[in-house]
């Protein structure tokens, strides 16, 4: 019997956590997932929005500053994730999610009222930190209360909100440039950047009333608070039952003779998720988002002013953005049925095939056929990513670590994602200039095939398995036990 099959058959032995795991997924659970993922929306919004306004900032920007405004968010996010990890393990998920919403709000408001480049840089740095911190903890928070049969769908909300954030940023920029093209370098960019404050302030207000993660409370010996959090989640248990569960968990730990929290299983999970994230980025997902519009804007533009060209680029990006949002629905629908592994392998396979289609279009075609083939290739490439790769990364990051180190471990992985994101986006223009776009696209396809082999060999299936048993799977794999 495989390790995963055995974990699925293992008796439920975690008391109140087993009860939590088999709760019905009520609308309150969905509400909480969405609330936890408002940061995901802003992750998408804030990383995508800068590209739309960059050409209209009324400041003289050196190429270093331009690079920092675009890519600095990724580097800032790598730092933000690393800072948030230990803090969320120490102070809880909820408190950090509140602080995160506050930083997002301040960052967006500051961008809107910026008086000089330095202020804009400071605002963008704050936003970068918030994006990183969010990406380190949002799915961890959800994993810790989600009933196990719907855990995947609840956690995919993060990816969904990211995609909606990206799309909304294009739509708002489009709207502003169409309504007030004359204010592109005036009020428009301020409104576009500043609107990020609206969801951030809503999150700030609502997160204050969300329950703290019951697993985190339990792991930190806060039994009365665990009982209250469980009650908010619709589970009435006594404090004695909570204590009993804590004792059982401690007993399991003792039986396993764990001397450190960073066990071989945790380290293995850390490497698996980190490598998955590297593949999530280096297979090129952000290239159509960042460079697709530039590549295609010539075919879409109806006029020749800077605003016309920007609008054309945004229209192409919007099409890709819609594809991304719609396709993520399928991830949401199938992640708990088909499972993480199959979806990820299928996703990478689709990415490999369709980036080759787009590469063919770029290399061999001209005029309208080129636009069609490249747009279709990119669209299905994004669809494949959205169904199997994007959300799966953020999901496994939240579900494969034990509660005691979840914040820190998930944060390290998130940070790896952001560094990989930075490296590929930064490096792409050089690769492109040296080898040409079709060759770079072929390289992405090769990397996607390598990703399939990696998932097949190293990523265990975790659908429907209790969080505590997921940890055990990695522990067994790391020690070679079957
Ligand atoms: C990735 C981002 C990407 C987005 C696209 C996320 O999972 O981490 O880099 O821009 O998906 O939808």
Tab-separated table of C-alpha atoms in Angstrom, residues 24-459:
chain	number	residue	atom	x	y	z
A	24	UNK	CA	-19.531	20.931	6.736
A	25	UNK	CA	-17.973	23.738	4.694
A	26	UNK	CA	-20.480	26.476	5.496
A	27	UNK	CA	-20.654	29.916	3.908
A	28	UNK	CA	-18.728	31.244	6.911
A	29	UNK	CA	-15.744	29.092	5.911
A	30	UNK	CA	-15.849	30.500	2.385
A	31	UNK	CA	-16.155	33.999	3.795
A	32	UNK	CA	-13.093	33.419	5.968
A	33	UNK	CA	-11.109	32.046	3.025
A	34	UNK	CA	-11.969	35.092	0.915
A	35	UNK	CA	-11.098	37.407	3.808
A	36	UNK	CA	-7.729	35.687	4.222
A	37	UNK	CA	-7.151	36.061	0.479
A	38	UNK	CA	-7.867	39.791	0.135
A	39	UNK	CA	-4.094	40.054	0.416
A	40	UNK	CA	-3.921	37.694	-2.580
A	41	UNK	CA	-6.120	40.120	-4.521
A	42	UNK	CA	-3.697	42.915	-3.644
A	43	UNK	CA	-0.737	40.663	-4.478
A	44	UNK	CA	-2.180	40.405	-7.999
A	45	UNK	CA	-3.332	44.029	-8.187
A	46	UNK	CA	-0.142	45.626	-6.928
A	47	UNK	CA	2.301	43.494	-8.886
A	48	UNK	CA	0.400	44.025	-12.154
A	49	UNK	CA	-0.616	47.664	-11.737
A	50	UNK	CA	2.837	49.195	-11.888
A	51	UNK	CA	3.298	48.191	-15.518
A	52	UNK	CA	0.199	50.186	-16.488
A	53	UNK	CA	1.243	53.440	-14.831
A	54	UNK	CA	5.010	53.382	-15.238
A	55	UNK	CA	4.997	55.315	-18.509
A	56	UNK	CA	2.913	58.118	-16.983
A	57	UNK	CA	4.717	58.933	-13.752
A	58	UNK	CA	5.630	62.640	-13.887
A	59	UNK	CA	9.128	62.052	-12.531
A	60	UNK	CA	12.478	61.534	-14.183
A	61	UNK	CA	13.257	57.915	-13.480
A	62	UNK	CA	16.739	56.476	-13.843
A	63	UNK	CA	16.794	52.930	-15.193
A	64	UNK	CA	17.714	51.735	-11.704
A	65	UNK	CA	14.627	53.387	-10.205
A	66	UNK	CA	12.434	52.092	-13.032
A	67	UNK	CA	13.772	48.585	-12.400
A	68	UNK	CA	13.212	48.964	-8.682
A	69	UNK	CA	9.627	50.166	-9.096
A	70	UNK	CA	8.809	47.110	-11.204
A	71	UNK	CA	10.974	44.324	-9.822
A	72	UNK	CA	11.505	45.803	-6.354
A	73	UNK	CA	8.075	44.518	-5.391
A	74	UNK	CA	9.320	40.961	-5.951
A	75	UNK	CA	12.487	41.478	-3.943
A	76	UNK	CA	10.562	43.317	-1.228
A	77	UNK	CA	8.143	40.407	-1.192
A	78	UNK	CA	10.990	37.938	-0.704
A	79	UNK	CA	12.052	39.936	2.363
A	80	UNK	CA	8.478	40.450	3.600
A	81	UNK	CA	7.852	36.716	3.514
A	82	UNK	CA	10.986	35.945	5.519
A	83	UNK	CA	10.109	38.561	8.138
A	84	UNK	CA	6.506	37.412	8.466
A	85	UNK	CA	7.306	33.704	8.917
A	86	UNK	CA	8.810	33.734	12.418
A	87	UNK	CA	6.400	36.477	13.504
A	88	UNK	CA	3.326	34.501	12.539
A	89	UNK	CA	4.613	31.392	14.306
A	90	UNK	CA	5.204	33.537	17.383
A	91	UNK	CA	2.193	35.887	17.383
A	92	UNK	CA	-0.408	33.956	15.433
A	93	UNK	CA	-1.895	34.062	11.972
A	94	UNK	CA	-4.680	36.531	12.644
A	95	UNK	CA	-2.537	39.283	14.193
A	96	UNK	CA	-0.121	39.177	11.285
A	97	UNK	CA	-2.926	39.181	8.726
A	98	UNK	CA	-4.253	42.357	10.387
A	99	UNK	CA	-0.842	44.037	10.358
A	100	UNK	CA	-0.466	43.000	6.726
A	101	UNK	CA	-3.748	44.707	5.780
A	102	UNK	CA	-2.540	47.824	7.581
A	103	UNK	CA	0.753	47.899	5.650
A	104	UNK	CA	-1.107	47.379	2.366
A	105	UNK	CA	-3.419	50.307	3.211
A	106	UNK	CA	-0.592	52.672	4.140
A	107	UNK	CA	1.398	51.663	1.033
A	108	UNK	CA	-1.532	52.300	-1.321
A	109	UNK	CA	-2.489	55.615	0.291
A	110	UNK	CA	1.098	56.834	0.212
A	111	UNK	CA	1.390	55.941	-3.491
A	112	UNK	CA	-1.711	57.998	-4.212
A	113	UNK	CA	-0.429	61.150	-2.502
A	114	UNK	CA	3.225	60.761	-3.480
A	115	UNK	CA	5.091	64.053	-3.847
A	116	UNK	CA	8.402	62.758	-5.187
A	117	UNK	CA	10.195	59.635	-6.389
A	118	UNK	CA	11.594	58.828	-2.953
A	119	UNK	CA	8.096	58.702	-1.514
A	120	UNK	CA	6.879	56.485	-4.311
A	121	UNK	CA	9.816	54.143	-3.773
A	122	UNK	CA	9.013	53.991	-0.056
A	123	UNK	CA	5.357	53.273	-0.776
A	124	UNK	CA	6.197	50.520	-3.269
A	125	UNK	CA	8.661	49.008	-0.827
A	126	UNK	CA	5.952	48.834	1.824
A	127	UNK	CA	3.584	47.207	-0.650
A	128	UNK	CA	6.262	44.690	-1.634
A	129	UNK	CA	6.755	43.748	2.003
A	130	UNK	CA	3.012	43.328	2.457
A	131	UNK	CA	2.703	41.165	-0.659
A	132	UNK	CA	5.485	38.906	0.610
A	133	UNK	CA	4.110	38.650	4.120
A	134	UNK	CA	0.692	37.836	2.739
A	135	UNK	CA	2.023	35.149	0.443
A	136	UNK	CA	3.763	33.546	3.413
A	137	UNK	CA	0.696	33.121	5.583
A	138	UNK	CA	-2.656	33.322	3.796
A	139	UNK	CA	-2.890	29.680	2.757
A	140	UNK	CA	-1.381	28.525	6.071
A	141	UNK	CA	-4.226	30.245	7.911
A	142	UNK	CA	-6.811	28.565	5.684
A	143	UNK	CA	-5.173	25.125	5.946
A	144	UNK	CA	-5.447	25.337	9.705
A	145	UNK	CA	-9.236	25.556	9.834
A	146	UNK	CA	-10.346	24.021	6.524
A	147	UNK	CA	-12.343	20.757	6.534
A	148	UNK	CA	-10.051	18.334	4.791
A	149	UNK	CA	-12.346	17.314	1.928
A	150	UNK	CA	-12.621	20.941	0.741
A	151	UNK	CA	-9.233	22.183	1.895
A	152	UNK	CA	-7.905	22.377	-1.664
A	153	UNK	CA	-10.813	24.462	-2.952
A	154	UNK	CA	-10.703	26.807	0.038
A	155	UNK	CA	-6.976	27.306	-0.442
A	156	UNK	CA	-7.239	27.788	-4.219
A	157	UNK	CA	-9.129	30.974	-3.314
A	158	UNK	CA	-5.712	32.544	-2.867
A	159	UNK	CA	-4.785	31.895	-6.500
A	160	UNK	CA	-8.217	32.980	-7.633
A	161	UNK	CA	-7.953	36.246	-5.786
A	162	UNK	CA	-4.458	36.810	-7.231
A	163	UNK	CA	-5.843	36.386	-10.751
A	164	UNK	CA	-8.834	38.631	-10.042
A	165	UNK	CA	-6.449	41.257	-8.640
A	166	UNK	CA	-4.350	41.165	-11.802
A	167	UNK	CA	-7.441	41.482	-14.004
A	168	UNK	CA	-9.007	44.284	-11.956
A	169	UNK	CA	-5.764	46.265	-12.140
A	170	UNK	CA	-5.926	46.145	-15.958
A	171	UNK	CA	-9.610	47.035	-15.997
A	172	UNK	CA	-9.194	50.009	-13.688
A	173	UNK	CA	-6.220	51.307	-15.661
A	174	UNK	CA	-8.174	50.855	-18.916
A	175	UNK	CA	-11.168	52.672	-17.474
A	176	UNK	CA	-9.132	55.593	-16.177
A	177	UNK	CA	-7.155	56.037	-19.408
A	178	UNK	CA	-10.338	55.856	-21.468
A	179	UNK	CA	-12.379	58.208	-19.285
A	180	UNK	CA	-9.634	60.731	-18.707
A	181	UNK	CA	-6.815	60.266	-21.238
A	182	UNK	CA	-5.732	63.843	-20.619
A	183	UNK	CA	-5.005	63.109	-16.945
A	184	UNK	CA	-2.788	60.076	-17.591
A	185	UNK	CA	0.181	61.864	-16.057
A	186	UNK	CA	-2.011	63.707	-13.553
A	187	UNK	CA	-4.716	62.189	-11.446
A	188	UNK	CA	-5.131	58.840	-13.273
A	189	UNK	CA	-2.041	57.025	-12.025
A	190	UNK	CA	-2.654	58.271	-8.473
A	191	UNK	CA	-6.194	56.876	-8.487
A	192	UNK	CA	-5.056	53.620	-10.089
A	193	UNK	CA	-2.369	53.059	-7.428
A	194	UNK	CA	-4.438	54.442	-4.561
A	195	UNK	CA	-7.500	52.271	-5.181
A	196	UNK	CA	-5.548	49.363	-3.701
A	197	UNK	CA	-6.322	50.960	-0.348
A	198	UNK	CA	-10.037	50.120	-0.625
A	199	UNK	CA	-9.782	46.309	-0.290
A	200	UNK	CA	-6.919	46.755	2.178
A	201	UNK	CA	-9.042	48.914	4.490
A	202	UNK	CA	-11.972	46.495	4.174
A	203	UNK	CA	-9.623	43.640	5.134
A	204	UNK	CA	-8.307	45.663	8.051
A	205	UNK	CA	-11.806	46.193	9.422
A	206	UNK	CA	-13.070	42.640	8.891
A	207	UNK	CA	-9.961	40.688	9.864
A	208	UNK	CA	-10.142	42.096	13.374
A	209	UNK	CA	-13.207	39.918	13.919
A	210	UNK	CA	-12.001	36.705	12.269
A	211	UNK	CA	-11.211	33.724	14.522
A	212	UNK	CA	-7.540	32.986	15.194
A	213	UNK	CA	-6.330	29.705	13.716
A	214	UNK	CA	-7.478	26.918	16.050
A	215	UNK	CA	-4.454	24.759	15.205
A	216	UNK	CA	-2.050	27.569	16.022
A	217	UNK	CA	-3.828	28.253	19.325
A	218	UNK	CA	-3.774	24.576	20.204
A	219	UNK	CA	-0.096	24.222	19.363
A	220	UNK	CA	0.612	27.198	21.614
A	221	UNK	CA	-1.250	25.828	24.613
A	222	UNK	CA	-4.056	28.418	24.416
A	223	UNK	CA	-6.839	25.959	25.146
A	224	UNK	CA	-9.620	28.338	26.130
A	225	UNK	CA	-8.953	30.468	23.049
A	226	UNK	CA	-8.910	27.294	20.915
A	227	UNK	CA	-12.322	26.411	22.250
A	228	UNK	CA	-13.621	29.896	21.393
A	229	UNK	CA	-12.117	29.820	17.905
A	230	UNK	CA	-13.684	26.415	17.276
A	231	UNK	CA	-17.043	27.765	18.472
A	232	UNK	CA	-16.784	30.591	15.913
A	233	UNK	CA	-16.152	27.885	13.318
A	234	UNK	CA	-19.375	26.150	14.359
A	235	UNK	CA	-17.819	23.448	16.545
A	236	UNK	CA	-18.936	23.344	20.164
A	237	UNK	CA	-16.392	21.448	22.266
A	238	UNK	CA	-15.353	21.591	25.914
A	239	UNK	CA	-11.985	22.853	27.091
A	240	UNK	CA	-11.360	19.340	28.419
A	241	UNK	CA	-11.746	17.900	24.911
A	242	UNK	CA	-9.311	20.492	23.604
A	243	UNK	CA	-6.769	19.539	26.279
A	244	UNK	CA	-7.255	15.876	25.495
A	245	UNK	CA	-6.478	16.506	21.822
A	246	UNK	CA	-3.371	18.481	22.780
A	247	UNK	CA	-2.248	15.541	24.951
A	248	UNK	CA	-2.821	13.079	22.120
A	249	UNK	CA	-0.803	15.230	19.744
A	250	UNK	CA	2.007	15.526	22.281
A	251	UNK	CA	1.898	11.743	22.732
A	252	UNK	CA	2.299	11.199	18.976
A	253	UNK	CA	5.240	13.609	18.972
A	254	UNK	CA	6.863	11.723	21.865
A	255	UNK	CA	6.312	8.378	20.154
A	256	UNK	CA	8.082	9.708	17.068
A	257	UNK	CA	10.969	10.865	19.264
A	258	UNK	CA	11.204	14.205	17.513
A	259	UNK	CA	14.063	16.166	18.983
A	260	UNK	CA	13.724	19.147	16.713
A	261	UNK	CA	10.864	20.805	14.894
A	262	UNK	CA	12.964	20.832	11.728
A	263	UNK	CA	12.768	17.082	11.242
A	264	UNK	CA	13.962	15.278	8.086
A	265	UNK	CA	10.343	15.232	6.891
A	266	UNK	CA	9.992	18.997	7.290
A	267	UNK	CA	13.259	19.554	5.441
A	268	UNK	CA	12.133	17.264	2.653
A	269	UNK	CA	8.805	19.094	2.380
A	270	UNK	CA	10.678	22.392	2.352
A	271	UNK	CA	12.815	21.322	-0.595
A	272	UNK	CA	9.876	19.851	-2.509
A	273	UNK	CA	7.765	23.013	-2.160
A	274	UNK	CA	10.701	25.337	-2.858
A	275	UNK	CA	11.636	23.461	-6.038
A	276	UNK	CA	7.977	23.413	-7.092
A	277	UNK	CA	7.918	27.191	-6.683
A	278	UNK	CA	11.099	27.595	-8.715
A	279	UNK	CA	9.429	25.625	-11.518
A	280	UNK	CA	6.223	27.660	-11.057
A	281	UNK	CA	8.237	30.751	-11.967
A	282	UNK	CA	10.998	29.626	-14.347
A	283	UNK	CA	8.551	27.974	-16.714
A	284	UNK	CA	7.696	31.532	-17.738
A	285	UNK	CA	4.171	32.356	-16.524
A	286	UNK	CA	4.888	36.026	-16.013
A	287	UNK	CA	6.365	36.510	-19.478
A	288	UNK	CA	2.998	36.752	-21.290
A	289	UNK	CA	1.724	39.013	-18.511
A	290	UNK	CA	4.738	41.327	-18.509
A	291	UNK	CA	5.841	41.169	-22.115
A	292	UNK	CA	2.789	39.798	-23.994
A	293	UNK	CA	1.107	43.205	-24.205
A	294	UNK	CA	4.278	44.860	-25.529
A	295	UNK	CA	4.698	42.064	-28.020
A	296	UNK	CA	1.149	42.402	-29.256
A	297	UNK	CA	0.298	46.056	-28.738
A	298	UNK	CA	1.430	46.971	-32.240
A	299	UNK	CA	-1.379	44.814	-33.626
A	300	UNK	CA	-3.993	46.192	-31.252
A	301	UNK	CA	-3.208	49.913	-31.239
A	302	UNK	CA	-5.670	52.155	-33.067
A	303	UNK	CA	-3.791	55.420	-32.545
A	304	UNK	CA	-0.221	56.375	-31.918
A	305	UNK	CA	-0.242	58.475	-28.732
A	306	UNK	CA	1.329	57.003	-25.577
A	307	UNK	CA	-2.138	56.581	-24.072
A	308	UNK	CA	-3.425	54.777	-27.212
A	309	UNK	CA	-0.517	52.365	-27.126
A	310	UNK	CA	-0.973	51.786	-23.395
A	311	UNK	CA	-4.683	51.123	-23.921
A	312	UNK	CA	-3.877	48.605	-26.673
A	313	UNK	CA	-1.391	46.796	-24.428
A	314	UNK	CA	-3.928	46.774	-21.614
A	315	UNK	CA	-6.601	45.326	-23.894
A	316	UNK	CA	-4.329	42.421	-24.833
A	317	UNK	CA	-3.421	41.951	-21.159
A	318	UNK	CA	-7.091	42.036	-20.187
A	319	UNK	CA	-7.850	39.144	-22.532
A	320	UNK	CA	-5.071	37.099	-20.912
A	321	UNK	CA	-6.266	38.223	-17.483
A	322	UNK	CA	-9.808	36.998	-18.163
A	323	UNK	CA	-8.469	33.641	-19.361
A	324	UNK	CA	-6.458	33.391	-16.146
A	325	UNK	CA	-9.455	34.073	-13.879
A	326	UNK	CA	-11.802	31.731	-15.751
A	327	UNK	CA	-9.273	28.880	-15.899
A	328	UNK	CA	-8.577	29.119	-12.170
A	329	UNK	CA	-12.197	28.088	-11.646
A	330	UNK	CA	-11.241	24.631	-12.923
A	331	UNK	CA	-8.444	24.399	-10.384
A	332	UNK	CA	-10.965	25.262	-7.705
A	333	UNK	CA	-13.334	22.605	-8.983
A	334	UNK	CA	-10.885	19.759	-9.486
A	335	UNK	CA	-8.140	20.195	-6.905
A	336	UNK	CA	-9.942	18.060	-4.289
A	337	UNK	CA	-11.274	15.541	-6.819
A	338	UNK	CA	-8.373	14.948	-9.178
A	339	UNK	CA	-5.718	15.808	-6.605
A	340	UNK	CA	-2.616	17.987	-6.503
A	341	UNK	CA	-0.216	15.661	-8.323
A	342	UNK	CA	-2.257	14.909	-11.435
A	343	UNK	CA	-3.379	18.490	-11.791
A	344	UNK	CA	0.210	19.739	-11.485
A	345	UNK	CA	1.575	17.254	-14.013
A	346	UNK	CA	-1.238	18.022	-16.463
A	347	UNK	CA	-0.679	21.744	-15.921
A	348	UNK	CA	3.027	21.602	-16.698
A	349	UNK	CA	2.357	19.383	-19.721
A	350	UNK	CA	-0.150	21.901	-21.109
A	351	UNK	CA	2.302	24.729	-20.478
A	352	UNK	CA	5.036	22.899	-22.410
A	353	UNK	CA	2.771	22.202	-25.386
A	354	UNK	CA	1.188	25.645	-25.661
A	355	UNK	CA	4.337	27.698	-25.172
A	356	UNK	CA	5.681	25.766	-28.176
A	357	UNK	CA	2.552	26.719	-30.124
A	358	UNK	CA	3.125	30.382	-29.230
A	359	UNK	CA	6.825	30.042	-30.111
A	360	UNK	CA	5.843	28.706	-33.544
A	361	UNK	CA	3.590	31.740	-34.020
A	362	UNK	CA	6.341	34.163	-33.021
A	363	UNK	CA	8.998	32.494	-35.180
A	364	UNK	CA	7.105	31.484	-38.299
A	365	UNK	CA	4.053	33.678	-38.815
A	366	UNK	CA	3.328	37.308	-39.584
A	367	UNK	CA	0.347	39.664	-39.513
A	368	UNK	CA	-3.013	38.510	-38.227
A	369	UNK	CA	-2.250	34.744	-38.174
A	370	UNK	CA	0.676	35.561	-35.872
A	371	UNK	CA	-1.569	37.515	-33.478
A	372	UNK	CA	-4.067	34.656	-33.377
A	373	UNK	CA	-1.594	31.850	-32.880
A	374	UNK	CA	0.424	33.747	-30.274
A	375	UNK	CA	-2.706	34.832	-28.383
A	376	UNK	CA	-4.134	31.305	-28.457
A	377	UNK	CA	-0.812	29.745	-27.456
A	378	UNK	CA	-0.427	32.177	-24.551
A	379	UNK	CA	-4.067	31.728	-23.529
A	380	UNK	CA	-3.823	27.950	-23.259
A	381	UNK	CA	-0.401	28.237	-21.661
A	382	UNK	CA	-1.968	30.455	-18.975
A	383	UNK	CA	-4.978	28.138	-18.721
A	384	UNK	CA	-2.706	25.173	-18.034
A	385	UNK	CA	-0.786	27.143	-15.417
A	386	UNK	CA	-3.985	28.337	-13.783
A	387	UNK	CA	-5.511	24.866	-13.544
A	388	UNK	CA	-2.537	22.902	-12.321
A	389	UNK	CA	0.445	24.990	-11.344
A	390	UNK	CA	-0.271	28.437	-9.863
A	391	UNK	CA	-2.692	27.585	-7.085
A	392	UNK	CA	-1.134	24.180	-6.463
A	393	UNK	CA	2.105	25.894	-5.444
A	394	UNK	CA	0.446	28.191	-2.909
A	395	UNK	CA	-1.675	25.292	-1.720
A	396	UNK	CA	1.040	22.734	-0.973
A	397	UNK	CA	3.027	25.519	0.679
A	398	UNK	CA	0.209	25.854	3.231
A	399	UNK	CA	-0.549	22.194	3.816
A	400	UNK	CA	2.645	20.147	3.983
A	401	UNK	CA	4.268	21.542	7.133
A	402	UNK	CA	3.482	20.855	10.787
A	403	UNK	CA	1.758	23.681	12.680
A	404	UNK	CA	4.778	24.435	14.897
A	405	UNK	CA	6.925	25.529	11.939
A	406	UNK	CA	4.273	26.173	9.291
A	407	UNK	CA	4.709	29.946	9.285
A	408	UNK	CA	8.491	29.849	8.978
A	409	UNK	CA	8.649	26.993	6.491
A	410	UNK	CA	5.886	28.413	4.282
A	411	UNK	CA	7.646	31.781	4.431
A	412	UNK	CA	10.968	30.369	3.235
A	413	UNK	CA	9.166	28.763	0.285
A	414	UNK	CA	7.272	31.972	-0.531
A	415	UNK	CA	10.557	33.823	-0.461
A	416	UNK	CA	12.081	31.330	-2.906
A	417	UNK	CA	9.091	31.938	-5.203
A	418	UNK	CA	9.701	35.692	-5.153
A	419	UNK	CA	13.426	35.392	-5.761
A	420	UNK	CA	12.755	33.065	-8.712
A	421	UNK	CA	10.141	35.534	-9.949
A	422	UNK	CA	12.659	38.371	-9.724
A	423	UNK	CA	15.440	36.439	-11.439
A	424	UNK	CA	13.340	35.342	-14.401
A	425	UNK	CA	11.654	38.694	-14.972
A	426	UNK	CA	14.969	40.525	-14.647
A	427	UNK	CA	16.869	38.074	-16.819
A	428	UNK	CA	14.293	37.645	-19.543
A	429	UNK	CA	15.199	40.755	-21.597
A	430	UNK	CA	18.850	39.638	-21.721
A	431	UNK	CA	17.937	36.079	-22.724
A	432	UNK	CA	15.512	37.455	-25.260
A	433	UNK	CA	18.101	39.766	-26.804
A	434	UNK	CA	20.740	37.052	-26.925
A	435	UNK	CA	18.779	34.014	-28.122
A	436	UNK	CA	15.526	35.444	-29.485
A	437	UNK	CA	12.027	34.957	-28.114
A	438	UNK	CA	11.254	31.562	-29.752
A	439	UNK	CA	14.384	29.959	-28.265
A	440	UNK	CA	13.551	31.279	-24.811
A	441	UNK	CA	10.036	29.880	-25.172
A	442	UNK	CA	11.473	26.487	-26.125
A	443	UNK	CA	13.613	26.683	-22.999
A	444	UNK	CA	10.450	27.236	-20.933
A	445	UNK	CA	8.931	24.130	-22.525
A	446	UNK	CA	11.984	22.052	-21.601
A	447	UNK	CA	11.804	23.325	-18.017
A	448	UNK	CA	8.094	22.450	-17.859
A	449	UNK	CA	8.896	18.876	-18.917
A	450	UNK	CA	11.515	18.712	-16.175
A	451	UNK	CA	8.871	19.950	-13.745
A	452	UNK	CA	6.607	17.027	-14.690
A	453	UNK	CA	9.374	14.567	-13.861
A	454	UNK	CA	9.993	16.357	-10.577
A	455	UNK	CA	6.337	16.258	-9.518
A	456	UNK	CA	6.006	12.612	-10.549
A	457	UNK	CA	9.012	11.649	-8.454
A	458	UNK	CA	8.751	13.877	-5.382
A	459	UNK	CA	5.294	15.344	-4.747
